[in-house]
Amino acid sequence: MHEIVADLAAHEGPFEPVLDRPNSTIAAEAIERLTHSQLEHALDGHRRGLKVYESLMSLNEVIGTQYGERVLFELLQNAHDAHSPDEKGEITIRLIVHGKESGELLVANKGRPFSSSNLEAIRNIGTSDKEIGEGIGNKGLGFRSVEALTDDVHIFSAGPTAPASKFDGYCFRFATTGEIALRLEAIGADPATAAVVASNIPRYLVPLPVDEQSEEVRRLAGQGYATVVCLPLVSEHAVQLARKQVAAVLQHAAPVQLFLDRLTSLDVAVVALGEVTERKCLSRRVEPVDAPGLPSNFRMERVTLEAESAFLLVRQTLPKVAVLSAVRESIAAASPLKRWLAWKGDAVVSVAVPLGSTTLSAPRLYNFLPMDDQAVSPMAGHIDAPFFADIDRRSLKPDLPLNRYLIKSAAETAATAVLAIVDDDLPMPENSVIDLAAWSGAHMQRIIAAFQALKRPLTTAAIWPVVSGGTSRWASFKTLYAWPELRTKQLTPVHLASVANVDILSGAIGEARLVRVKALAGAISLPLAPTDAKGPLMNYRSVMSDAERLCSSNLRGNHGAGY
């Protein structure tokens, strides 16, 4: 309540004492006073010939069209940031379809209720009440994406008595042009002037208190949610677009909750004509992994998502000096980064690979939430970092110094994790090690440089899993061979490894991983096929000659599958 009282006190004019009055009344009065002051300012600016609001209107229209297909992602990141870093946050998304051209999309969170500073951040485009680095969003722009679905967004927030039968804190919508004109007339503008000013002032600067709440909104209040953003849908296009965006969250190739570390659950449901047609709870459970070999600015976790899908997630907190240096180098090409020089929080780079045999079909770059399918990860895992992205966070400029630095740091994070797993013999699947280490494409040199910087060059770093008949569990490219394309029942990788005393790459990694490992080995001129540069070549050739002889004679008995 102190936020509301402070907001009231900040505006001139008498008001009644706030004690012993409903919180909803206090909040409504705070909103009314804010709006009254804003309209007085707009009217005064018009009389002085200032064009401030016309400029803001144009900017608002441009920004509102940039987010298109990402409305729900933008609301999701705002809901995530409403929780404190140490909270086990909960978010729910409800798409209520009343008919072909009617419905409402609700996004609710159990974080902090709305405050006056939150209201100011939504009203004033390009601002935010969060410090740079404090949460996901920091520009105050994403909320305007709601324009793609509705022109009548409602926000309902809890008061100090939550949970309650209804929301009784900051509950508001934004005035229509007609309502703004009427209010301008009420403070002394003639109708013609009121119409002109109303057409030039962005609606988001003019909040109005609301009291009516739908049955579903009240239900969420009773369940203890702190804030609900409600988007009424009044056209077939809006209903279909909302359906599409809910489906994108539910069926995204890259899990949306993977790096949202303030959440434990994201409950998503579609209700059509009173019936639940689709529902899924995207859970997130975190268990720390004890890795003594990791530096103090690293953290390793096992993250289990819905359906017991598990990832190994490794985070590195970056040195602030290096981050700010990369920001400064980037400002010439991306002037908005000037604000990032005031970075207050930690800059963290994270990598995540599946724990198990699964090979990711769509490894993605994240900016907390997955970017689009053009932002492909250079490793067989997902990478999350505070990349400087385009306005809707779909893609980024890879050559920007800040983004280059973050990709470099991701490679260092992956390499450090690999060495910690191998050196400490951590109980991690061999496939996870390969996914961390076997980078590909244009960024392959990044992982090579990362191992070099750790003084464990890939030529000699024993990090590749070998079959059990080899000299050890792990081998380096210097001694590693791939199982030859030899079709025989008489010779197995285990037998070849033991007889020839060579390291054979484990066949359990699968074809996709084998391709990546071979490409990386080729990049450092140590291919996995036998050459004069690798040994023990003579033993290898001798055994292979024996294998060919066995195949040609088609021996059976003791030389059969027992090998």
Short mmCIF file of N, CA and C in Angstrom, two decimals, residues 6-105:
data_model
loop_
_atom_site.label_atom_id
_atom_site.label_comp_id
_atom_site.label_asym_id
_atom_site.label_seq_id
_atom_site.Cartn_x
_atom_site.Cartn_y
_atom_site.Cartn_z
N ALA A 6 2.42 6.80 -1.67
CA ALA A 6 3.49 7.66 -2.20
C ALA A 6 3.06 8.29 -3.51
N ASP A 7 2.35 7.54 -4.34
CA ASP A 7 1.90 8.07 -5.62
C ASP A 7 0.90 9.19 -5.40
N LEU A 8 0.02 9.01 -4.42
CA LEU A 8 -0.94 10.07 -4.11
C LEU A 8 -0.22 11.32 -3.60
N ALA A 9 0.75 11.10 -2.75
CA ALA A 9 1.44 12.25 -2.16
C ALA A 9 2.24 13.03 -3.19
N ALA A 10 2.59 12.40 -4.28
CA ALA A 10 3.42 13.05 -5.30
C ALA A 10 2.63 14.03 -6.16
N HIS A 11 1.34 14.09 -6.03
CA HIS A 11 0.52 14.96 -6.86
C HIS A 11 -0.13 16.04 -6.01
N GLU A 12 -0.20 17.23 -6.58
CA GLU A 12 -0.76 18.36 -5.85
C GLU A 12 -2.27 18.21 -5.73
N GLY A 13 -2.84 18.91 -4.79
CA GLY A 13 -4.29 18.89 -4.63
C GLY A 13 -4.70 18.13 -3.39
N PRO A 14 -5.82 18.49 -2.81
CA PRO A 14 -6.27 17.85 -1.58
C PRO A 14 -6.80 16.44 -1.85
N PHE A 15 -6.67 15.60 -0.88
CA PHE A 15 -7.30 14.29 -0.95
C PHE A 15 -7.62 13.85 0.47
N GLU A 16 -8.57 12.94 0.54
CA GLU A 16 -9.02 12.49 1.84
C GLU A 16 -7.98 11.58 2.47
N PRO A 17 -7.96 11.48 3.81
CA PRO A 17 -7.04 10.54 4.46
C PRO A 17 -7.28 9.13 3.93
N VAL A 18 -6.20 8.35 3.79
CA VAL A 18 -6.31 7.03 3.17
C VAL A 18 -6.62 5.93 4.17
N LEU A 19 -6.61 6.22 5.45
CA LEU A 19 -6.84 5.18 6.44
C LEU A 19 -8.28 4.69 6.40
N ASP A 20 -8.44 3.40 6.68
CA ASP A 20 -9.76 2.78 6.80
C ASP A 20 -10.57 2.88 5.52
N ARG A 21 -9.91 2.86 4.38
CA ARG A 21 -10.63 2.84 3.10
C ARG A 21 -10.13 1.67 2.28
N PRO A 22 -10.96 1.09 1.43
CA PRO A 22 -10.52 -0.07 0.64
C PRO A 22 -9.29 0.26 -0.19
N ASN A 23 -8.39 -0.72 -0.29
CA ASN A 23 -7.18 -0.51 -1.06
C ASN A 23 -7.48 -0.20 -2.52
N SER A 24 -8.56 -0.82 -3.06
CA SER A 24 -8.92 -0.59 -4.45
C SER A 24 -9.29 0.86 -4.69
N THR A 25 -9.91 1.49 -3.70
CA THR A 25 -10.27 2.90 -3.82
C THR A 25 -9.02 3.77 -3.84
N ILE A 26 -8.08 3.44 -2.97
CA ILE A 26 -6.83 4.20 -2.91
C ILE A 26 -6.08 4.10 -4.24
N ALA A 27 -5.99 2.88 -4.77
CA ALA A 27 -5.30 2.68 -6.04
C ALA A 27 -6.00 3.44 -7.16
N ALA A 28 -7.32 3.37 -7.20
CA ALA A 28 -8.07 4.05 -8.25
C ALA A 28 -7.83 5.56 -8.19
N GLU A 29 -7.79 6.11 -6.98
CA GLU A 29 -7.55 7.55 -6.85
C GLU A 29 -6.14 7.92 -7.30
N ALA A 30 -5.17 7.05 -7.00
CA ALA A 30 -3.80 7.32 -7.45
C ALA A 30 -3.74 7.35 -8.97
N ILE A 31 -4.41 6.44 -9.62
CA ILE A 31 -4.42 6.39 -11.09
C ILE A 31 -5.12 7.62 -11.65
N GLU A 32 -6.26 8.00 -11.05
CA GLU A 32 -7.01 9.16 -11.53
C GLU A 32 -6.18 10.43 -11.42
N ARG A 33 -5.46 10.59 -10.33
CA ARG A 33 -4.65 11.79 -10.15
C ARG A 33 -3.49 11.82 -11.15
N LEU A 34 -2.90 10.65 -11.40
CA LEU A 34 -1.83 10.57 -12.39
C LEU A 34 -2.34 10.97 -13.77
N THR A 35 -3.50 10.46 -14.14
CA THR A 35 -4.07 10.77 -15.46
C THR A 35 -4.44 12.25 -15.57
N HIS A 36 -5.03 12.78 -14.52
CA HIS A 36 -5.41 14.20 -14.53
C HIS A 36 -4.17 15.08 -14.75
N SER A 37 -3.08 14.75 -14.05
CA SER A 37 -1.86 15.53 -14.19
C SER A 37 -1.28 15.39 -15.60
N GLN A 38 -1.36 14.20 -16.15
CA GLN A 38 -0.83 13.97 -17.49
C GLN A 38 -1.60 14.77 -18.54
N LEU A 39 -2.92 14.80 -18.42
CA LEU A 39 -3.73 15.53 -19.40
C LEU A 39 -3.53 17.03 -19.27
N GLU A 40 -3.35 17.51 -18.07
CA GLU A 40 -3.04 18.94 -17.91
C GLU A 40 -1.73 19.28 -18.61
N HIS A 41 -0.76 18.40 -18.49
CA HIS A 41 0.53 18.62 -19.13
C HIS A 41 0.40 18.60 -20.65
N ALA A 42 -0.38 17.65 -21.16
CA ALA A 42 -0.57 17.55 -22.61
C ALA A 42 -1.27 18.79 -23.16
N LEU A 43 -2.27 19.26 -22.44
CA LEU A 43 -3.00 20.45 -22.88
C LEU A 43 -2.10 21.68 -22.86
N ASP A 44 -1.29 21.80 -21.83
CA ASP A 44 -0.36 22.92 -21.74
C ASP A 44 0.67 22.86 -22.86
N GLY A 45 1.16 21.66 -23.17
CA GLY A 45 2.12 21.51 -24.26
C GLY A 45 1.54 21.92 -25.60
N HIS A 46 0.26 21.57 -25.82
CA HIS A 46 -0.40 21.96 -27.07
C HIS A 46 -0.50 23.48 -27.17
N ARG A 47 -0.87 24.11 -26.09
CA ARG A 47 -1.01 25.56 -26.10
C ARG A 47 0.33 26.27 -26.33
N ARG A 48 1.40 25.62 -25.94
CA ARG A 48 2.74 26.19 -26.12
C ARG A 48 3.34 25.83 -27.49
N GLY A 49 2.63 25.01 -28.26
CA GLY A 49 3.12 24.62 -29.57
C GLY A 49 4.17 23.53 -29.55
N LEU A 50 4.27 22.80 -28.45
CA LEU A 50 5.24 21.71 -28.35
C LEU A 50 4.72 20.47 -29.07
N LYS A 51 5.63 19.66 -29.65
CA LYS A 51 5.23 18.48 -30.42
C LYS A 51 5.68 17.18 -29.75
N VAL A 52 5.87 17.23 -28.44
CA VAL A 52 6.38 16.07 -27.73
C VAL A 52 5.48 14.86 -27.90
N TYR A 53 4.19 15.05 -27.73
CA TYR A 53 3.27 13.91 -27.75
C TYR A 53 3.08 13.36 -29.16
N GLU A 54 3.14 14.22 -30.16
CA GLU A 54 3.07 13.73 -31.53
C GLU A 54 4.25 12.81 -31.83
N SER A 55 5.44 13.18 -31.35
CA SER A 55 6.62 12.34 -31.56
C SER A 55 6.48 11.00 -30.84
N LEU A 56 5.97 11.05 -29.61
CA LEU A 56 5.77 9.82 -28.85
C LEU A 56 4.76 8.91 -29.54
N MET A 57 3.72 9.50 -30.12
CA MET A 57 2.70 8.72 -30.81
C MET A 57 3.32 7.97 -31.98
N SER A 58 4.15 8.64 -32.76
CA SER A 58 4.79 8.00 -33.90
C SER A 58 5.70 6.87 -33.45
N LEU A 59 6.48 7.11 -32.40
CA LEU A 59 7.37 6.07 -31.88
C LEU A 59 6.58 4.88 -31.38
N ASN A 60 5.49 5.14 -30.70
CA ASN A 60 4.64 4.06 -30.18
C ASN A 60 4.12 3.18 -31.30
N GLU A 61 3.69 3.80 -32.40
CA GLU A 61 3.15 3.03 -33.52
C GLU A 61 4.22 2.17 -34.17
N VAL A 62 5.45 2.70 -34.26
CA VAL A 62 6.54 1.92 -34.84
C VAL A 62 6.90 0.74 -33.95
N ILE A 63 7.06 1.00 -32.65
CA ILE A 63 7.46 -0.04 -31.72
C ILE A 63 6.39 -1.13 -31.64
N GLY A 64 5.14 -0.74 -31.61
CA GLY A 64 4.06 -1.69 -31.44
C GLY A 64 3.93 -2.70 -32.55
N THR A 65 4.53 -2.42 -33.71
CA THR A 65 4.42 -3.33 -34.84
C THR A 65 5.63 -4.26 -34.97
N GLN A 66 6.64 -4.11 -34.11
CA GLN A 66 7.88 -4.84 -34.29
C GLN A 66 7.87 -6.25 -33.67
N TYR A 67 6.94 -6.51 -32.77
CA TYR A 67 7.00 -7.75 -32.01
C TYR A 67 6.14 -8.86 -32.60
N GLY A 68 5.17 -8.51 -33.44
CA GLY A 68 4.39 -9.46 -34.20
C GLY A 68 4.06 -10.76 -33.52
N GLU A 69 4.85 -11.80 -33.82
CA GLU A 69 4.57 -13.15 -33.37
C GLU A 69 5.07 -13.42 -31.94
N ARG A 70 5.61 -12.42 -31.26
CA ARG A 70 6.27 -12.67 -29.97
C ARG A 70 5.52 -12.07 -28.80
N VAL A 71 4.25 -11.74 -28.96
CA VAL A 71 3.50 -11.10 -27.87
C VAL A 71 3.58 -11.92 -26.60
N LEU A 72 3.28 -13.20 -26.71
CA LEU A 72 3.22 -14.05 -25.53
C LEU A 72 4.60 -14.20 -24.89
N PHE A 73 5.65 -14.27 -25.70
CA PHE A 73 7.00 -14.34 -25.14
C PHE A 73 7.33 -13.07 -24.35
N GLU A 74 6.91 -11.91 -24.87
CA GLU A 74 7.19 -10.66 -24.17
C GLU A 74 6.46 -10.60 -22.83
N LEU A 75 5.20 -11.04 -22.82
CA LEU A 75 4.45 -11.05 -21.56
C LEU A 75 5.02 -12.08 -20.59
N LEU A 76 5.51 -13.19 -21.14
CA LEU A 76 6.12 -14.22 -20.31
C LEU A 76 7.37 -13.71 -19.62
N GLN A 77 8.22 -12.97 -20.35
CA GLN A 77 9.44 -12.48 -19.72
C GLN A 77 9.12 -11.42 -18.66
N ASN A 78 8.09 -10.61 -18.88
CA ASN A 78 7.70 -9.65 -17.85
C ASN A 78 7.19 -10.36 -16.60
N ALA A 79 6.42 -11.44 -16.80
CA ALA A 79 5.91 -12.21 -15.67
C ALA A 79 7.05 -12.88 -14.91
N HIS A 80 8.05 -13.36 -15.64
CA HIS A 80 9.23 -13.95 -15.00
C HIS A 80 9.94 -12.92 -14.14
N ASP A 81 10.15 -11.71 -14.67
CA ASP A 81 10.88 -10.67 -13.95
C ASP A 81 10.14 -10.15 -12.73
N ALA A 82 8.83 -10.41 -12.66
CA ALA A 82 8.07 -9.96 -11.49
C ALA A 82 8.44 -10.76 -10.25
N HIS A 83 9.08 -11.91 -10.43
CA HIS A 83 9.52 -12.72 -9.31
C HIS A 83 10.93 -12.31 -8.90
N SER A 84 11.23 -12.48 -7.63
CA SER A 84 12.58 -12.22 -7.14
C SER A 84 13.50 -13.36 -7.57
N PRO A 85 14.81 -13.10 -7.69
CA PRO A 85 15.74 -14.13 -8.15
C PRO A 85 15.71 -15.42 -7.34
N ASP A 86 15.39 -15.34 -6.05
CA ASP A 86 15.41 -16.53 -5.20
C ASP A 86 14.03 -17.17 -5.04
N GLU A 87 13.05 -16.69 -5.81
CA GLU A 87 11.71 -17.25 -5.70
C GLU A 87 11.54 -18.50 -6.54
N LYS A 88 10.58 -19.34 -6.14
CA LYS A 88 10.15 -20.47 -6.95
C LYS A 88 8.86 -20.03 -7.64
N GLY A 89 9.05 -19.29 -8.70
CA GLY A 89 7.94 -18.57 -9.33
C GLY A 89 6.97 -19.47 -10.07
N GLU A 90 5.75 -18.95 -10.21
CA GLU A 90 4.69 -19.65 -10.94
C GLU A 90 4.03 -18.66 -11.90
N ILE A 91 3.83 -19.12 -13.12
CA ILE A 91 3.15 -18.34 -14.14
C ILE A 91 2.07 -19.20 -14.76
N THR A 92 0.95 -18.60 -15.06
CA THR A 92 -0.09 -19.32 -15.78
C THR A 92 -0.51 -18.53 -17.01
N ILE A 93 -0.77 -19.25 -18.09
CA ILE A 93 -1.29 -18.66 -19.32
C ILE A 93 -2.61 -19.32 -19.63
N ARG A 94 -3.65 -18.52 -19.82
CA ARG A 94 -4.98 -19.04 -20.12
C ARG A 94 -5.49 -18.37 -21.40
N LEU A 95 -5.82 -19.18 -22.38
CA LEU A 95 -6.50 -18.68 -23.57
C LEU A 95 -7.95 -19.15 -23.48
N ILE A 96 -8.85 -18.21 -23.25
CA ILE A 96 -10.27 -18.51 -23.13
C ILE A 96 -10.94 -18.12 -24.45
N VAL A 97 -11.45 -19.09 -25.18
CA VAL A 97 -12.09 -18.82 -26.46
C VAL A 97 -13.60 -18.91 -26.28
N HIS A 98 -14.27 -17.77 -26.45
CA HIS A 98 -15.73 -17.73 -26.30
C HIS A 98 -16.43 -18.06 -27.62
N GLY A 99 -15.78 -17.77 -28.71
CA GLY A 99 -16.36 -17.98 -30.02
C GLY A 99 -15.33 -17.73 -31.09
N LYS A 100 -15.74 -17.78 -32.33
CA LYS A 100 -14.83 -17.62 -33.46
C LYS A 100 -14.14 -16.27 -33.43
N GLU A 101 -14.83 -15.25 -32.95
CA GLU A 101 -14.29 -13.88 -32.96
C GLU A 101 -14.21 -13.28 -31.57
N SER A 102 -14.18 -14.12 -30.55
CA SER A 102 -14.22 -13.58 -29.20
C SER A 102 -13.44 -14.47 -28.23
N GLY A 103 -12.71 -13.83 -27.34
CA GLY A 103 -11.97 -14.56 -26.32
C GLY A 103 -11.13 -13.62 -25.48
N GLU A 104 -10.28 -14.18 -24.63
CA GLU A 104 -9.35 -13.38 -23.84
C GLU A 104 -8.10 -14.22 -23.55
N LEU A 105 -6.97 -13.56 -23.59
CA LEU A 105 -5.71 -14.19 -23.28
C LEU A 105 -5.21 -13.61 -21.96
#
